[in-house]
Amino acid sequence: MNICETISDLRNRLKTAGRIAFVPTMGNLHDGHISLMHQARQQGDCVVASIFVNRLQFRPGEDFERYPRTFEADCQRLRAADVDVLFFPDETEMYPQPQRYHVEPPVEHDQILEGEFRPGHFRGVATVVTKLFNIVQPQVALFGSKDYQQLMVIRNLVADLALPITIIAGDTVRAEDGLALSSRNGYLTAAERAEAPRLYRLLSDMRQAILRGERDYAKLEQHVAETLREHGWRPDYVAVREKLGLQLPSAHESGLVILAAALLGSTRLIDNLEV
Ligand code: PAF
């Protein structure tokens, strides 16, 4: 695997790369990321991964500083997954001066759900992803479905800006007890780790209730939020939304997704389940 730390090195390496399949990450790779690398292998001649913890998508007081940086272990996993090139820029390479131009998602995508609780987050994601796309110039890019709203923002960004990139979604990879794999799971204490799968179990019950015909979504949302609170969580939201666009369910909805975010101790976990 070639490791390129600068944009010019990467561009040189990719000159004759053929069809590029790209997996952007912030590192601390787990099986969810690795399954995207394997999917990427099926999609391109050259698999490029990136590791860059993007300051722009963190708010002051969030976990930018403590976000786990595990470069050596990540490289081992990427090599084992047959990744061809790792782009590993530092902050001065990505942001040689404070970023002045940004990609701004529309309010209806940016200020709901995650965006309501993490203002500016999707602007930071959209900006860095656009910049990474310009640097890597992939034909295909792969993102995990655990960050469901991020995936929706990126799909719409690519469509609205006519970027010639096919976006592929990878399924959420879960631990045996159902907890969605996430770099942030590493922050959990042993007791919190034992409690954490409750989120998935409650979303699964909610999904079953909807499949059985329950249409009082507000009641279901409230029940899950209350149950989480009773077990020491601080839910930000539990929401049933339309899959496309994540708006409130309408009479003509073509499919639903349940999304939730909640704090367990000092760790904020998110999850979702399509219905
Ligand atoms: O999902 C992530 O890891 C990040 O949001 C991404 C897409 C790499 C942008 O920094």
Tab-separated table of C-alpha atoms and ligand atoms in Angstrom:
chain	number	residue	atom	x	y	z
A	1	MET	CA	0.000	0.000	0.000
A	2	ASN	CA	1.316	3.440	-0.903
A	3	ILE	CA	0.867	6.128	1.722
A	4	CYS	CA	0.596	9.648	0.283
A	5	GLU	CA	0.702	12.566	2.676
A	6	THR	CA	0.473	15.341	0.113
A	7	ILE	CA	-2.002	16.161	-2.634
A	8	SER	CA	0.744	16.279	-5.260
A	9	ASP	CA	2.096	12.834	-4.263
A	10	LEU	CA	-1.374	11.399	-4.410
A	11	ARG	CA	-2.093	12.942	-7.824
A	12	ASN	CA	1.153	11.492	-9.188
A	13	ARG	CA	0.336	8.057	-7.787
A	14	LEU	CA	-3.178	8.118	-9.247
A	15	LYS	CA	-2.247	9.309	-12.758
A	16	THR	CA	-2.500	5.818	-14.226
A	17	ALA	CA	-4.737	4.276	-11.586
A	18	GLY	CA	-7.729	3.493	-13.830
A	19	ARG	CA	-11.095	3.367	-12.137
A	20	ILE	CA	-10.783	4.651	-8.574
A	21	ALA	CA	-13.009	3.489	-5.704
A	22	PHE	CA	-12.643	5.778	-2.714
A	23	VAL	CA	-13.455	5.291	0.981
A	24	PRO	CA	-13.012	8.467	3.058
A	25	THR	CA	-12.602	7.883	6.801
A	26	MET	CA	-11.455	9.591	9.958
A	27	GLY	CA	-9.415	6.528	10.944
A	28	ASN	CA	-9.676	4.278	14.011
A	29	LEU	CA	-10.909	1.696	11.551
A	30	HIS	CA	-13.345	-1.046	12.552
A	31	ASP	CA	-15.057	-3.863	10.652
A	32	GLY	CA	-17.606	-1.419	9.238
A	33	HIS	CA	-14.840	0.503	7.460
A	34	ILE	CA	-13.148	-2.703	6.367
A	35	SER	CA	-16.327	-4.031	4.811
A	36	LEU	CA	-16.446	-0.782	2.753
A	37	MET	CA	-12.849	-1.443	1.634
A	38	HIS	CA	-13.861	-4.945	0.460
A	39	GLN	CA	-16.855	-3.526	-1.404
A	40	ALA	CA	-14.565	-0.913	-2.961
A	41	ARG	CA	-12.291	-3.709	-4.219
A	42	GLN	CA	-15.228	-4.995	-6.323
A	43	GLN	CA	-15.821	-1.520	-7.737
A	44	GLY	CA	-12.501	-0.231	-8.986
A	45	ASP	CA	-9.024	-0.990	-10.299
A	46	CYS	CA	-7.536	1.100	-7.536
A	47	VAL	CA	-8.891	1.347	-3.971
A	48	VAL	CA	-8.036	4.599	-2.226
A	49	ALA	CA	-8.774	5.178	1.467
A	50	SER	CA	-8.241	8.432	3.305
A	51	ILE	CA	-7.709	9.114	6.987
A	52	PHE	CA	-8.290	12.690	8.053
A	53	VAL	CA	-9.939	13.878	11.265
A	54	ASN	CA	-11.760	16.890	9.903
A	55	ARG	CA	-11.858	19.762	12.361
A	56	LEU	CA	-14.544	21.554	10.307
A	57	GLN	CA	-17.235	19.024	11.194
A	58	PHE	CA	-16.696	19.206	14.967
A	59	ARG	CA	-18.226	21.920	17.100
A	60	PRO	CA	-16.277	23.545	19.900
A	61	GLY	CA	-16.597	21.245	22.924
A	62	GLU	CA	-17.073	18.111	20.816
A	63	ASP	CA	-14.507	15.302	20.692
A	64	PHE	CA	-12.131	16.586	17.965
A	65	GLU	CA	-9.106	16.545	20.289
A	66	ARG	CA	-9.794	13.156	21.835
A	67	TYR	CA	-10.998	11.485	18.613
A	68	PRO	CA	-8.962	8.224	18.498
A	69	ARG	CA	-5.929	8.389	16.204
A	70	THR	CA	-4.587	4.877	15.590
A	71	PHE	CA	-2.509	5.220	12.441
A	72	GLU	CA	-0.303	2.092	12.750
A	73	ALA	CA	-3.197	-0.253	13.492
A	74	ASP	CA	-5.256	1.363	10.701
A	75	CYS	CA	-2.443	0.804	8.180
A	76	GLN	CA	-2.253	-2.866	9.115
A	77	ARG	CA	-5.975	-3.298	8.578
A	78	LEU	CA	-5.898	-1.418	5.269
A	79	ARG	CA	-3.001	-3.547	3.990
A	80	ALA	CA	-4.847	-6.716	4.986
A	81	ALA	CA	-7.919	-5.411	3.129
A	82	ASP	CA	-5.832	-4.996	-0.030
A	83	VAL	CA	-6.175	-1.209	-0.210
A	84	ASP	CA	-3.833	0.250	-2.839
A	85	VAL	CA	-3.366	3.808	-1.653
A	86	LEU	CA	-3.870	5.617	1.636
A	87	PHE	CA	-4.197	9.396	1.545
A	88	PHE	CA	-3.104	10.645	4.959
A	89	PRO	CA	-2.821	14.420	4.875
A	90	ASP	CA	-2.172	16.544	7.921
A	91	GLU	CA	-4.153	19.645	8.690
A	92	THR	CA	-1.797	22.047	6.939
A	93	GLU	CA	-2.074	19.986	3.759
A	94	MET	CA	-5.887	20.003	3.796
A	95	TYR	CA	-6.288	23.497	5.224
A	96	PRO	CA	-3.100	25.477	4.450
A	97	GLN	CA	-5.133	28.525	5.401
A	98	PRO	CA	-8.459	28.634	7.209
A	99	GLN	CA	-11.069	27.275	4.792
A	100	ARG	CA	-12.926	30.276	3.356
A	101	TYR	CA	-15.209	28.601	0.802
A	102	HIS	CA	-17.700	26.068	2.093
A	103	VAL	CA	-20.324	23.714	0.722
A	104	GLU	CA	-23.586	24.577	2.434
A	105	PRO	CA	-26.328	21.922	2.525
A	106	PRO	CA	-29.887	23.306	2.311
A	107	VAL	CA	-31.642	24.068	5.602
A	108	GLU	CA	-34.052	21.146	5.215
A	109	HIS	CA	-31.116	18.716	5.173
A	110	ASP	CA	-28.766	20.626	7.433
A	111	GLN	CA	-30.880	21.701	10.370
A	112	ILE	CA	-32.860	18.573	11.146
A	113	LEU	CA	-31.963	15.568	13.334
A	114	GLU	CA	-28.151	15.497	13.661
A	115	GLY	CA	-27.920	19.011	12.251
A	116	GLU	CA	-30.241	20.394	14.926
A	117	PHE	CA	-27.954	19.086	17.671
A	118	ARG	CA	-24.656	19.584	15.829
A	119	PRO	CA	-25.060	22.908	13.971
A	120	GLY	CA	-22.509	23.285	11.190
A	121	HIS	CA	-21.645	19.572	11.189
A	122	PHE	CA	-22.939	18.818	7.698
A	123	ARG	CA	-21.418	21.977	6.262
A	124	GLY	CA	-18.070	20.665	7.555
A	125	VAL	CA	-18.720	17.195	6.153
A	126	ALA	CA	-19.949	18.489	2.769
A	127	THR	CA	-16.944	20.794	2.473
A	128	VAL	CA	-14.297	18.186	3.276
A	129	VAL	CA	-15.961	15.476	1.193
A	130	THR	CA	-16.136	17.811	-1.825
A	131	LYS	CA	-12.491	18.720	-1.289
A	132	LEU	CA	-11.487	15.051	-0.971
A	133	PHE	CA	-13.478	14.233	-4.119
A	134	ASN	CA	-11.594	16.986	-5.978
A	135	ILE	CA	-8.263	15.671	-4.717
A	136	VAL	CA	-8.879	11.952	-5.345
A	137	GLN	CA	-11.240	12.264	-8.352
A	138	PRO	CA	-12.816	8.856	-7.826
A	139	GLN	CA	-15.427	7.244	-10.070
A	140	VAL	CA	-17.039	5.563	-7.056
A	141	ALA	CA	-17.151	6.514	-3.368
A	142	LEU	CA	-18.415	4.399	-0.496
A	143	PHE	CA	-19.968	5.484	2.807
A	144	GLY	CA	-21.486	3.560	5.715
A	145	SER	CA	-25.246	3.657	6.340
A	146	LYS	CA	-24.835	4.173	10.080
A	147	ASP	CA	-24.381	7.873	9.321
A	148	TYR	CA	-27.683	7.855	7.453
A	149	GLN	CA	-28.151	11.608	7.259
A	150	GLN	CA	-24.546	12.106	6.145
A	151	LEU	CA	-25.148	9.630	3.334
A	152	MET	CA	-28.300	11.517	2.297
A	153	VAL	CA	-26.414	14.850	2.321
A	154	ILE	CA	-23.583	13.393	0.213
A	155	ARG	CA	-25.951	11.800	-2.312
A	156	ASN	CA	-27.752	15.136	-2.733
A	157	LEU	CA	-24.489	17.072	-2.902
A	158	VAL	CA	-23.224	14.832	-5.703
A	159	ALA	CA	-26.530	15.141	-7.584
A	160	ASP	CA	-26.888	18.926	-7.137
A	161	LEU	CA	-23.300	19.681	-8.140
A	162	ALA	CA	-23.336	17.095	-10.968
A	163	LEU	CA	-20.218	15.401	-9.651
A	164	PRO	CA	-19.403	12.366	-11.841
A	165	ILE	CA	-19.210	9.985	-8.876
A	166	THR	CA	-21.372	6.993	-8.011
A	167	ILE	CA	-22.138	6.831	-4.298
A	168	ILE	CA	-22.462	3.371	-2.777
A	169	ALA	CA	-23.828	2.736	0.719
A	170	GLY	CA	-22.445	-0.045	2.902
A	171	ASP	CA	-24.688	-1.755	5.446
A	172	THR	CA	-24.171	-0.932	9.099
A	173	VAL	CA	-21.929	-3.549	10.676
A	174	ARG	CA	-22.973	-4.558	14.197
A	175	ALA	CA	-21.411	-6.324	17.138
A	176	GLU	CA	-23.035	-9.662	18.062
A	177	ASP	CA	-25.265	-7.928	20.600
A	178	GLY	CA	-26.521	-5.491	17.956
A	179	LEU	CA	-24.504	-2.373	18.799
A	180	ALA	CA	-23.580	-0.545	15.579
A	181	LEU	CA	-19.799	-0.412	15.212
A	182	SER	CA	-18.433	3.087	15.674
A	183	SER	CA	-15.101	4.628	16.564
A	184	ARG	CA	-16.893	6.349	19.442
A	185	ASN	CA	-17.795	2.977	21.068
A	186	GLY	CA	-14.226	3.007	22.378
A	187	TYR	CA	-15.189	5.856	24.746
A	188	LEU	CA	-17.729	3.634	26.586
A	189	THR	CA	-16.957	2.261	30.040
A	190	ALA	CA	-17.558	-1.488	30.549
A	191	ALA	CA	-20.946	-0.783	32.161
A	192	GLU	CA	-21.955	1.591	29.358
A	193	ARG	CA	-20.822	-0.918	26.726
A	194	ALA	CA	-23.129	-3.512	28.322
A	195	GLU	CA	-26.024	-1.002	28.242
A	196	ALA	CA	-25.347	0.340	24.734
A	197	PRO	CA	-27.149	-2.377	22.667
A	198	ARG	CA	-30.429	-1.246	24.220
A	199	LEU	CA	-30.615	1.454	21.539
A	200	TYR	CA	-30.613	-1.126	18.747
A	201	ARG	CA	-33.076	-3.375	20.600
A	202	LEU	CA	-35.532	-0.509	21.072
A	203	LEU	CA	-35.253	0.556	17.440
A	204	SER	CA	-35.823	-3.072	16.380
A	205	ASP	CA	-38.969	-3.258	18.555
A	206	MET	CA	-40.157	0.028	17.075
A	207	ARG	CA	-39.572	-1.308	13.574
A	208	GLN	CA	-41.586	-4.449	14.413
A	209	ALA	CA	-44.443	-2.326	15.743
A	210	ILE	CA	-44.534	-0.301	12.501
A	211	LEU	CA	-44.426	-3.474	10.418
A	212	ARG	CA	-47.385	-4.793	12.443
A	213	GLY	CA	-49.343	-1.696	11.414
A	214	GLU	CA	-48.763	0.864	14.203
A	215	ARG	CA	-49.018	4.343	12.668
A	216	ASP	CA	-48.838	6.516	15.780
A	217	TYR	CA	-45.158	7.294	15.233
A	218	ALA	CA	-45.080	10.024	17.886
A	219	LYS	CA	-46.211	7.510	20.514
A	220	LEU	CA	-43.483	5.049	19.473
A	221	GLU	CA	-40.820	7.771	19.450
A	222	GLN	CA	-41.863	8.934	22.904
A	223	HIS	CA	-41.861	5.391	24.289
A	224	VAL	CA	-38.311	4.729	23.065
A	225	ALA	CA	-37.032	8.090	24.351
A	226	GLU	CA	-38.639	7.488	27.764
A	227	THR	CA	-37.249	3.954	28.030
A	228	LEU	CA	-33.781	5.265	27.193
A	229	ARG	CA	-34.122	7.972	29.861
A	230	GLU	CA	-35.194	5.379	32.438
A	231	HIS	CA	-31.930	3.551	31.753
A	232	GLY	CA	-29.739	6.606	32.166
A	233	TRP	CA	-29.513	7.809	28.557
A	234	ARG	CA	-30.072	11.392	27.407
A	235	PRO	CA	-31.773	11.105	24.023
A	236	ASP	CA	-31.364	13.956	21.516
A	237	TYR	CA	-33.994	12.529	19.169
A	238	VAL	CA	-35.846	9.394	18.172
A	239	ALA	CA	-37.576	9.994	14.856
A	240	VAL	CA	-39.488	8.173	12.154
A	241	ARG	CA	-38.730	9.802	8.821
A	242	GLU	CA	-39.092	9.203	5.102
A	243	LYS	CA	-36.033	7.451	3.720
A	244	LEU	CA	-35.576	9.960	0.899
A	245	GLY	CA	-34.887	13.403	2.272
A	246	LEU	CA	-35.587	12.446	5.925
A	247	GLN	CA	-38.725	14.585	6.125
A	248	LEU	CA	-41.757	13.721	8.282
A	249	PRO	CA	-43.749	10.792	6.890
A	250	SER	CA	-46.374	11.864	4.353
A	251	ALA	CA	-49.371	9.979	3.012
A	252	HIS	CA	-47.345	9.016	-0.058
A	253	GLU	CA	-44.160	7.985	1.661
A	254	SER	CA	-42.167	5.342	-0.172
A	255	GLY	CA	-40.307	3.925	2.799
A	256	LEU	CA	-39.414	4.838	6.345
A	257	VAL	CA	-36.321	4.917	8.478
A	258	ILE	CA	-36.095	5.230	12.248
A	259	LEU	CA	-33.200	7.364	13.453
A	260	ALA	CA	-31.955	8.017	16.963
A	261	ALA	CA	-29.151	9.780	18.776
A	262	ALA	CA	-28.573	9.649	22.516
A	263	LEU	CA	-25.874	10.275	25.058
A	264	LEU	CA	-24.771	7.410	27.254
A	265	GLY	CA	-22.469	8.920	29.859
A	266	SER	CA	-20.315	11.272	27.818
A	267	THR	CA	-20.583	9.243	24.599
A	268	ARG	CA	-23.053	10.200	21.927
A	269	LEU	CA	-24.303	7.174	19.978
A	270	ILE	CA	-26.378	7.236	16.797
A	271	ASP	CA	-28.171	4.430	15.017
A	272	ASN	CA	-30.902	3.878	12.469
A	273	LEU	CA	-33.040	1.116	11.003
A	274	GLU	CA	-34.877	1.129	7.711
A	275	VAL	CA	-38.424	-0.170	7.898
B	1	PAF	O1	-17.975	9.471	8.190
B	1	PAF	C1	-16.845	9.966	8.393
B	1	PAF	O2	-15.926	9.297	8.856
B	1	PAF	C2	-16.587	11.431	8.062
B	1	PAF	O3	-17.716	12.192	8.312
B	1	PAF	C3	-16.084	11.650	6.620
B	1	PAF	C4	-17.103	11.216	5.596
B	1	PAF	C5	-14.795	10.869	6.410
B	1	PAF	C6	-15.797	13.135	6.390
B	1	PAF	O4	-14.842	13.620	7.280
